[in-house]
PDB file of C-alpha atoms and ligand atoms in Angstrom:
ATOM      1  CA  MET A 194     107.890 117.552  98.893  1.00 46.00           C
ATOM      2  CA  LEU A 195     108.877 115.658 102.016  1.00 47.00           C
ATOM      3  CA  ASN A 196     110.803 117.885 104.410  1.00 47.00           C
ATOM      4  CA  ALA A 197     112.232 117.781 107.889  1.00 45.00           C
ATOM      5  CA  SER A 198     109.796 120.326 109.316  1.00 43.00           C
ATOM      6  CA  SER A 199     106.908 117.887 108.962  1.00 46.00           C
ATOM      7  CA  SER A 200     108.898 114.938 110.283  1.00 45.00           C
ATOM      8  CA  SER A 201     106.519 114.397 113.194  1.00 46.00           C
ATOM      9  CA  GLN A 202     103.932 113.106 110.718  1.00 49.00           C
ATOM     10  CA  ARG A 203     106.345 110.645 109.109  1.00 50.00           C
ATOM     11  CA  PRO A 204     106.744 106.992 110.050  1.00 50.00           C
ATOM     12  CA  THR A 205     109.444 106.691 112.721  1.00 46.00           C
ATOM     13  CA  ASN A 206     111.860 104.957 110.355  1.00 54.00           C
ATOM     14  CA  TYR A 207     111.603 107.674 107.711  1.00 51.00           C
ATOM     15  CA  PHE A 208     115.139 108.908 108.398  1.00 56.00           C
ATOM     16  CA  ASP A 209     116.655 105.431 108.255  1.00 77.00           C
ATOM     17  CA  PHE A 210     118.710 104.641 105.176  1.00 93.00           C
ATOM     18  CA  ARG A 211     119.297 108.323 104.417  1.00 94.00           C
ATOM     19  CA  LEU A 212     122.947 107.690 103.597  1.00 94.00           C
ATOM     20  CA  ALA A 213     122.034 104.725 101.413  1.00 96.00           C
ATOM     21  CA  ARG A 214     119.652 106.989  99.506  1.00 96.00           C
ATOM     22  CA  GLU A 215     122.375 109.597  99.026  1.00 96.00           C
ATOM     23  CA  ARG A 216     124.653 106.940  97.566  1.00 96.00           C
ATOM     24  CA  MET A 217     121.873 105.689  95.317  1.00 98.00           C
ATOM     25  CA  VAL A 218     121.364 109.218  93.973  1.00 98.00           C
ATOM     26  CA  GLU A 219     125.097 109.594  93.314  1.00 98.00           C
ATOM     27  CA  ARG A 220     125.028 106.351  91.314  1.00 98.00           C
ATOM     28  CA  LEU A 221     121.964 107.559  89.397  1.00 98.00           C
ATOM     29  CA  ARG A 222     124.042 110.565  88.356  1.00 98.00           C
ATOM     30  CA  SER A 223     127.383 108.908  87.673  1.00 98.00           C
ATOM     31  CA  GLN A 224     126.401 105.464  86.372  1.00 97.00           C
ATOM     32  CA  CYS A 225     122.915 105.935  84.929  1.00 96.00           C
ATOM     33  CA  GLY A 226     123.456 109.445  83.545  1.00 98.00           C
ATOM     34  CA  ILE A 227     120.356 110.937  85.181  1.00 98.00           C
ATOM     35  CA  THR A 228     120.531 114.732  85.043  1.00 98.00           C
ATOM     36  CA  ASP A 229     117.011 115.893  85.973  1.00 98.00           C
ATOM     37  CA  GLU A 230     117.538 117.405  89.432  1.00 98.00           C
ATOM     38  CA  ARG A 231     113.843 117.154  90.280  1.00 98.00           C
ATOM     39  CA  VAL A 232     113.850 113.399  89.717  1.00 98.00           C
ATOM     40  CA  LEU A 233     117.035 113.028  91.781  1.00 98.00           C
ATOM     41  CA  ALA A 234     115.607 115.155  94.618  1.00 98.00           C
ATOM     42  CA  VAL A 235     112.439 113.079  94.813  1.00 98.00           C
ATOM     43  CA  MET A 236     114.355 109.793  94.810  1.00 98.00           C
ATOM     44  CA  ARG A 237     116.600 111.157  97.572  1.00 97.00           C
ATOM     45  CA  GLU A 238     113.499 111.702  99.725  1.00 96.00           C
ATOM     46  CA  ILE A 239     111.242 108.702  99.145  1.00 97.00           C
ATOM     47  CA  PRO A 240     111.954 105.808 101.544  1.00 96.00           C
ATOM     48  CA  ARG A 241     112.309 103.024  98.980  1.00 97.00           C
ATOM     49  CA  HIS A 242     112.938 100.427 101.704  1.00 96.00           C
ATOM     50  CA  LEU A 243     109.286 100.739 102.745  1.00 96.00           C
ATOM     51  CA  PHE A 244     108.252  99.434  99.307  1.00 97.00           C
ATOM     52  CA  VAL A 245     110.078  96.079  99.542  1.00 96.00           C
ATOM     53  CA  PRO A 246     109.447  93.042 101.785  1.00 95.00           C
ATOM     54  CA  GLU A 247     110.940  93.572 105.255  1.00 93.00           C
ATOM     55  CA  ALA A 248     113.599  90.894 104.819  1.00 94.00           C
ATOM     56  CA  LEU A 249     115.004  92.753 101.777  1.00 95.00           C
ATOM     57  CA  GLN A 250     115.002  96.285 103.198  1.00 94.00           C
ATOM     58  CA  SER A 251     118.786  96.404 103.561  1.00 92.00           C
ATOM     59  CA  ARG A 252     119.076  95.841  99.791  1.00 95.00           C
ATOM     60  CA  ALA A 253     116.470  98.406  98.798  1.00 96.00           C
ATOM     61  CA  TYR A 254     118.987 101.026  97.610  1.00 97.00           C
ATOM     62  CA  GLY A 255     121.203  98.831  95.442  1.00 95.00           C
ATOM     63  CA  ASP A 256     120.767  99.177  91.699  1.00 91.00           C
ATOM     64  CA  HIS A 257     118.841  95.977  91.135  1.00 93.00           C
ATOM     65  CA  ALA A 258     115.264  94.852  90.836  1.00 94.00           C
ATOM     66  CA  LEU A 259     114.015  92.965  93.907  1.00 96.00           C
ATOM     67  CA  PRO A 260     111.212  90.442  94.326  1.00 96.00           C
ATOM     68  CA  ILE A 261     107.983  91.753  95.861  1.00 96.00           C
ATOM     69  CA  GLU A 262     104.742  89.910  96.647  1.00 94.00           C
ATOM     70  CA  ALA A 263     102.856  87.784  94.084  1.00 94.00           C
ATOM     71  CA  GLY A 264     105.996  86.855  92.129  1.00 92.00           C
ATOM     72  CA  GLN A 265     106.468  90.407  90.757  1.00 94.00           C
ATOM     73  CA  THR A 266     109.443  92.778  91.037  1.00 95.00           C
ATOM     74  CA  ILE A 267     110.167  96.350  92.111  1.00 96.00           C
ATOM     75  CA  SER A 268     112.023  97.971  89.197  1.00 95.00           C
ATOM     76  CA  GLN A 269     115.679  98.930  89.691  1.00 96.00           C
ATOM     77  CA  PRO A 270     116.253 102.569  90.708  1.00 98.00           C
ATOM     78  CA  CYS A 271     118.092 103.372  87.485  1.00 97.00           C
ATOM     79  CA  ILE A 272     115.147 102.400  85.257  1.00 97.00           C
ATOM     80  CA  VAL A 273     112.644 104.182  87.532  1.00 98.00           C
ATOM     81  CA  ALA A 274     114.729 107.354  87.272  1.00 98.00           C
ATOM     82  CA  ARG A 275     115.229 107.031  83.499  1.00 98.00           C
ATOM     83  CA  MET A 276     111.552 106.438  82.717  1.00 98.00           C
ATOM     84  CA  THR A 277     110.519 109.312  84.984  1.00 98.00           C
ATOM     85  CA  GLU A 278     113.077 111.630  83.387  1.00 98.00           C
ATOM     86  CA  LEU A 279     111.890 110.695  79.877  1.00 98.00           C
ATOM     87  CA  LEU A 280     108.300 111.638  80.744  1.00 98.00           C
ATOM     88  CA  ALA A 281     109.324 115.183  81.784  1.00 98.00           C
ATOM     89  CA  VAL A 282     106.257 115.695  83.982  1.00 98.00           C
ATOM     90  CA  ASP A 283     105.577 118.793  86.065  1.00 98.00           C
ATOM     91  CA  GLU A 284     103.008 119.799  88.667  1.00 98.00           C
ATOM     92  CA  ARG A 285     100.339 120.335  86.001  1.00 98.00           C
ATOM     93  CA  SER A 286     100.713 116.846  84.520  1.00 98.00           C
ATOM     94  CA  ARG A 287      98.057 114.166  84.653  1.00 98.00           C
ATOM     95  CA  VAL A 288      99.822 110.808  84.554  1.00 99.00           C
ATOM     96  CA  LEU A 289      98.670 107.246  83.904  1.00 99.00           C
ATOM     97  CA  GLU A 290     100.817 104.395  85.212  1.00 99.00           C
ATOM     98  CA  ILE A 291     100.319 100.742  84.256  1.00 98.00           C
ATOM     99  CA  GLY A 292     101.809  98.114  86.588  1.00 98.00           C
ATOM    100  CA  ALA A 293     102.032  99.927  89.932  1.00 98.00           C
ATOM    101  CA  GLY A 294     103.569  96.869  91.647  1.00 98.00           C
ATOM    102  CA  SER A 295     105.039  98.070  94.945  1.00 98.00           C
ATOM    103  CA  GLY A 296     103.865 101.651  94.348  1.00 98.00           C
ATOM    104  CA  TYR A 297     107.405 103.083  94.413  1.00 98.00           C
ATOM    105  CA  GLN A 298     107.282 104.442  90.855  1.00 98.00           C
ATOM    106  CA  THR A 299     103.787 105.762  91.612  1.00 98.00           C
ATOM    107  CA  ALA A 300     105.156 107.705  94.602  1.00 98.00           C
ATOM    108  CA  VAL A 301     108.018 109.145  92.531  1.00 98.00           C
ATOM    109  CA  LEU A 302     105.604 110.306  89.827  1.00 98.00           C
ATOM    110  CA  ALA A 303     103.139 111.709  92.373  1.00 98.00           C
ATOM    111  CA  ARG A 304     105.826 113.946  93.899  1.00 98.00           C
ATOM    112  CA  LEU A 305     106.482 115.492  90.484  1.00 98.00           C
ATOM    113  CA  ALA A 306     103.071 115.500  88.800  1.00 98.00           C
ATOM    114  CA  GLY A 307      99.663 116.984  89.510  1.00 98.00           C
ATOM    115  CA  GLN A 308      97.725 113.729  89.563  1.00 98.00           C
ATOM    116  CA  VAL A 309      98.676 110.084  89.071  1.00 99.00           C
ATOM    117  CA  TYR A 310      96.244 107.320  88.128  1.00 99.00           C
ATOM    118  CA  ALA A 311      97.915 103.948  88.624  1.00 98.00           C
ATOM    119  CA  ILE A 312      96.647 100.506  87.626  1.00 98.00           C
ATOM    120  CA  GLU A 313      97.814  97.130  88.927  1.00 98.00           C
ATOM    121  CA  ARG A 314      96.275  93.823  87.823  1.00 97.00           C
ATOM    122  CA  ILE A 315      97.037  91.941  91.074  1.00 98.00           C
ATOM    123  CA  ALA A 316      94.605  93.087  93.783  1.00 98.00           C
ATOM    124  CA  GLU A 317      96.918  92.308  96.705  1.00 97.00           C
ATOM    125  CA  LEU A 318      99.650  94.521  95.189  1.00 98.00           C
ATOM    126  CA  ALA A 319      97.243  97.345  94.312  1.00 98.00           C
ATOM    127  CA  ARG A 320      95.950  97.478  97.893  1.00 98.00           C
ATOM    128  CA  ALA A 321      99.437  97.405  99.424  1.00 97.00           C
ATOM    129  CA  ALA A 322     100.704 100.090  97.020  1.00 98.00           C
ATOM    130  CA  GLN A 323      97.809 102.425  97.828  1.00 98.00           C
ATOM    131  CA  THR A 324      98.342 101.936 101.576  1.00 98.00           C
ATOM    132  CA  ARG A 325     102.089 102.667 101.396  1.00 98.00           C
ATOM    133  CA  ILE A 326     101.505 105.814  99.364  1.00 98.00           C
ATOM    134  CA  ARG A 327      98.900 107.161 101.803  1.00 98.00           C
ATOM    135  CA  HIS A 328     101.193 106.429 104.751  1.00 97.00           C
ATOM    136  CA  LEU A 329     103.794 108.660 103.146  1.00 97.00           C
ATOM    137  CA  GLY A 330     101.246 111.465 103.000  1.00 98.00           C
ATOM    138  CA  ILE A 331     100.815 111.311  99.222  1.00 98.00           C
ATOM    139  CA  TYR A 332      97.217 112.106  98.270  1.00 98.00           C
ATOM    140  CA  ASN A 333      97.462 112.845  94.548  1.00 98.00           C
ATOM    141  CA  ALA A 334      97.819 109.201  93.464  1.00 98.00           C
ATOM    142  CA  THR A 335      95.111 106.576  93.141  1.00 98.00           C
ATOM    143  CA  VAL A 336      95.868 102.871  92.607  1.00 98.00           C
ATOM    144  CA  LYS A 337      93.107 100.658  91.205  1.00 98.00           C
ATOM    145  CA  CYS A 338      93.023  96.984  90.260  1.00 98.00           C
ATOM    146  CA  PHE A 339      92.135  96.117  86.660  1.00 98.00           C
ATOM    147  CA  ASP A 340      93.683  95.379  83.247  1.00 98.00           C
ATOM    148  CA  GLY A 341      95.814  98.433  82.517  1.00 98.00           C
ATOM    149  CA  THR A 342      96.196  97.604  78.817  1.00 98.00           C
ATOM    150  CA  LEU A 343      92.713  99.127  78.457  1.00 98.00           C
ATOM    151  CA  GLY A 344      93.960 102.403  79.937  1.00 98.00           C
ATOM    152  CA  TRP A 345      91.731 104.469  82.242  1.00 98.00           C
ATOM    153  CA  ASN A 346      89.416 106.360  79.962  1.00 98.00           C
ATOM    154  CA  ALA A 347      87.573 108.275  82.708  1.00 98.00           C
ATOM    155  CA  HIS A 348      90.605 110.504  83.353  1.00 98.00           C
ATOM    156  CA  ALA A 349      92.000 110.702  79.799  1.00 98.00           C
ATOM    157  CA  PRO A 350      93.701 112.358  78.016  1.00 98.00           C
ATOM    158  CA  TYR A 351      97.051 112.060  79.806  1.00 99.00           C
ATOM    159  CA  ASP A 352     100.171 114.216  79.578  1.00 98.00           C
ATOM    160  CA  ALA A 353     102.267 111.158  80.343  1.00 99.00           C
ATOM    161  CA  ILE A 354     101.812 107.374  80.408  1.00 99.00           C
ATOM    162  CA  LEU A 355     104.310 104.988  81.997  1.00 98.00           C
ATOM    163  CA  VAL A 356     104.035 101.229  81.440  1.00 98.00           C
ATOM    164  CA  ALA A 357     106.184  99.167  83.834  1.00 98.00           C
ATOM    165  CA  ALA A 358     105.667  95.754  82.206  1.00 96.00           C
ATOM    166  CA  SER A 359     106.719  94.507  78.785  1.00 96.00           C
ATOM    167  CA  GLY A 360     104.226  93.846  75.999  1.00 96.00           C
ATOM    168  CA  PRO A 361     104.444  92.755  72.355  1.00 95.00           C
ATOM    169  CA  THR A 362     103.260  96.191  71.149  1.00 96.00           C
ATOM    170  CA  VAL A 363     102.053  99.458  72.683  1.00 98.00           C
ATOM    171  CA  PRO A 364      98.348  98.925  73.509  1.00 98.00           C
ATOM    172  CA  ASP A 365      96.084 100.959  71.196  1.00 98.00           C
ATOM    173  CA  PRO A 366      93.895 102.296  74.048  1.00 98.00           C
ATOM    174  CA  LEU A 367      96.980 103.834  75.660  1.00 98.00           C
ATOM    175  CA  LEU A 368      97.944 105.590  72.431  1.00 98.00           C
ATOM    176  CA  ALA A 369      94.390 106.896  72.131  1.00 98.00           C
ATOM    177  CA  GLN A 370      94.400 108.225  75.716  1.00 98.00           C
ATOM    178  CA  LEU A 371      97.640 110.208  75.254  1.00 98.00           C
ATOM    179  CA  LYS A 372      97.291 113.996  74.852  1.00 98.00           C
ATOM    180  CA  VAL A 373      98.734 115.677  71.768  1.00 98.00           C
ATOM    181  CA  GLY A 374     102.224 116.643  72.961  1.00 98.00           C
ATOM    182  CA  GLY A 375     102.078 113.898  75.601  1.00 98.00           C
ATOM    183  CA  ARG A 376     104.729 111.217  76.132  1.00 98.00           C
ATOM    184  CA  LEU A 377     104.476 107.484  76.718  1.00 99.00           C
ATOM    185  CA  VAL A 378     107.311 105.236  77.853  1.00 98.00           C
ATOM    186  CA  MET A 379     107.085 101.443  77.748  1.00 98.00           C
ATOM    187  CA  PRO A 380     109.230  98.313  77.350  1.00 98.00           C
ATOM    188  CA  VAL A 381     108.297  96.500  74.122  1.00 98.00           C
ATOM    189  CA  GLY A 382     109.583  93.109  72.997  1.00 95.00           C
ATOM    190  CA  ARG A 383     108.610  89.852  71.380  1.00 81.00           C
ATOM    191  CA  THR A 384     110.602  87.765  73.870  1.00 80.00           C
ATOM    192  CA  PRO A 385     111.715  88.294  77.498  1.00 73.00           C
ATOM    193  CA  ASN A 386     115.339  88.718  76.380  1.00 81.00           C
ATOM    194  CA  ASP A 387     114.700  91.164  73.598  1.00 92.00           C
ATOM    195  CA  GLN A 388     112.983  94.164  75.159  1.00 96.00           C
ATOM    196  CA  ARG A 389     113.547  97.796  74.168  1.00 97.00           C
ATOM    197  CA  LEU A 390     112.478 100.869  76.084  1.00 98.00           C
ATOM    198  CA  VAL A 391     110.331 102.877  73.688  1.00 98.00           C
ATOM    199  CA  LEU A 392     109.452 106.567  74.038  1.00 98.00           C
ATOM    200  CA  ILE A 393     106.434 107.735  72.075  1.00 98.00           C
ATOM    201  CA  THR A 394     105.427 111.367  71.623  1.00 98.00           C
ATOM    202  CA  ARG A 395     101.999 112.175  70.241  1.00 98.00           C
ATOM    203  CA  THR A 396     102.088 114.956  67.658  1.00 98.00           C
ATOM    204  CA  ALA A 397      99.217 116.762  65.936  1.00 98.00           C
ATOM    205  CA  THR A 398      99.462 114.324  63.050  1.00 97.00           C
ATOM    206  CA  GLY A 399     100.588 111.028  64.610  1.00 98.00           C
ATOM    207  CA  TYR A 400     103.070 109.352  66.945  1.00 98.00           C
ATOM    208  CA  GLU A 401     106.872 109.642  67.015  1.00 98.00           C
ATOM    209  CA  HIS A 402     108.759 106.563  68.242  1.00 98.00           C
ATOM    210  CA  GLU A 403     112.251 106.616  69.784  1.00 98.00           C
ATOM    211  CA  ASP A 404     114.238 103.558  70.830  1.00 98.00           C
ATOM    212  CA  ARG A 405     115.848 104.226  74.245  1.00 97.00           C
ATOM    213  CA  GLY A 406     117.824 101.008  74.573  1.00 95.00           C
ATOM    214  CA  PRO A 407     117.553  97.509  76.052  1.00 95.00           C
ATOM    215  CA  CYS A 408     115.684  96.737  79.269  1.00 95.00           C
ATOM    216  CA  THR A 409     114.167  93.836  81.233  1.00 93.00           C
ATOM    217  CA  PHE A 410     110.666  93.853  82.689  1.00 94.00           C
ATOM    218  CA  VAL A 411     108.043  91.326  83.788  1.00 93.00           C
ATOM    219  CA  PRO A 412     105.317  90.659  81.169  1.00 94.00           C
ATOM    220  CA  LEU A 413     102.337  92.953  80.596  1.00 96.00           C
ATOM    221  CA  ILE A 414      99.403  90.572  80.836  1.00 96.00           C
ATOM    222  CA  GLY A 415      96.039  91.649  79.495  1.00 97.00           C
ATOM    223  CA  ARG A 416      93.753  92.155  76.556  1.00 97.00           C
ATOM    224  CA  TYR A 417      96.272  94.308  74.621  1.00 97.00           C
ATOM    225  CA  GLY A 418      99.360  92.684  76.158  1.00 96.00           C
ATOM    226  CA  TRP A 419     100.360  89.064  76.489  1.00 94.00           C
ATOM    227  CA  THR A 420      97.553  86.638  77.240  1.00 88.00           C
ATOM    228  CA  ASP A 421      98.462  83.953  79.780  1.00 72.00           C
ATOM    229  CA  GLU A 422      98.771  81.395  76.956  1.00 56.00           C
ATOM    230  CA  ARG A 423     101.126  83.514  74.857  1.00 54.00           C
ATOM    231  CA  ARG A 424     103.233  84.415  77.860  1.00 53.00           C
ATOM    232  CA  ARG A 425     106.676  82.775  77.861  1.00 47.00           C
TER     233      ARG A 425
HETATM  234  N1  SAH B 485     107.116 100.023  88.929  1.00 65.56           N
HETATM  235  C1  SAH B 485     106.752  98.839  89.671  1.00 65.56           C
HETATM  236  C2  SAH B 485     107.014  97.653  88.781  1.00 65.56           C
HETATM  237  C3  SAH B 485     106.261  96.460  89.151  1.00 65.56           C
HETATM  238  S1  SAH B 485     106.510  95.086  88.075  1.00 65.56           S
HETATM  239  C4  SAH B 485     107.598  98.806  90.916  1.00 65.56           C
HETATM  240  O1  SAH B 485     108.714  99.334  90.847  1.00 65.56           O
HETATM  241  O2  SAH B 485     107.197  98.258  91.934  1.00 65.56           O
HETATM  242  C5  SAH B 485     105.195  95.326  86.911  1.00 65.56           C
HETATM  243  C6  SAH B 485     103.805  95.175  87.454  1.00 65.56           C
HETATM  244  O3  SAH B 485     102.926  95.195  86.322  1.00 65.56           O
HETATM  245  C7  SAH B 485     103.507  93.866  88.184  1.00 65.56           C
HETATM  246  O4  SAH B 485     103.113  94.165  89.491  1.00 65.56           O
HETATM  247  C8  SAH B 485     102.368  93.239  87.373  1.00 65.56           C
HETATM  248  O5  SAH B 485     101.402  92.590  88.174  1.00 65.56           O
HETATM  249  C9  SAH B 485     101.778  94.465  86.668  1.00 65.56           C
HETATM  250  N2  SAH B 485     101.013  94.197  85.451  1.00 65.56           N
HETATM  251  C10 SAH B 485     101.261  93.317  84.453  1.00 65.56           C
HETATM  252  N3  SAH B 485     100.304  93.390  83.511  1.00 65.56           N
HETATM  253  C11 SAH B 485      99.430  94.357  83.911  1.00 65.56           C
HETATM  254  C12 SAH B 485      98.218  94.903  83.367  1.00 65.56           C
HETATM  255  N4  SAH B 485      97.683  94.488  82.199  1.00 65.56           N
HETATM  256  N5  SAH B 485      97.582  95.874  84.063  1.00 65.56           N
HETATM  257  C13 SAH B 485      98.065  96.327  85.259  1.00 65.56           C
HETATM  258  N6  SAH B 485      99.194  95.834  85.829  1.00 65.56           N
HETATM  259  C14 SAH B 485      99.876  94.868  85.154  1.00 65.56           C
END
């Protein structure tokens, strides 16, 4: 956990925006209904403004998605908190994340879990995400560039899988790489305006699906997601 005693190792602007982060956490509680204190504590600490383009830093703590490089978006704080809460990870968890984007969600997961393996299909984003995470002193998260719909078999099975882009169905390789008792959260939808956040729990005999409400994400593009041609 980030703490004041090790502040000398932090970037100089680490303490900037502290008040904005406090307000964000209060909104996560009161407006988004987040109750997991561990998730709230981590989001109070991580400097989200370092994950957005410099010109947008002053807006980093509002509850909206923001554009990042390569035409992608950093997810809004509320959805980051909700997806993290749904996964219920702890320090023993091995987590797979698809669509690392800015790396913010990766950092949040890494502070709560044992190990995070994150995949991003755009090389420029994957590199930047890995660099940001290292600069924050987070060493239990690895970001690699490839098609995340294939999963990352080398480190499977996973206690938790988070997909941060919307596909037509949950990719089969991800279901296969989930541990029995493990949880997967992903936006699923046939069109950009009709996406639902789905929580899947693997049981000894199959998979339980729960619908956790509407959401809006960029498309999951890959072998078991949308192909460029099918993308709308
Ligand atoms: N949680 C991230 C969200 C980024 S947006 C953040 O808050 O910054 C979703 C990301 O998914 C985009 O960066 C996009 O490039 C990536 N993506 C889409 N399809 C993918 C795939 N098949 N494999 C890996 N990443 C993918």
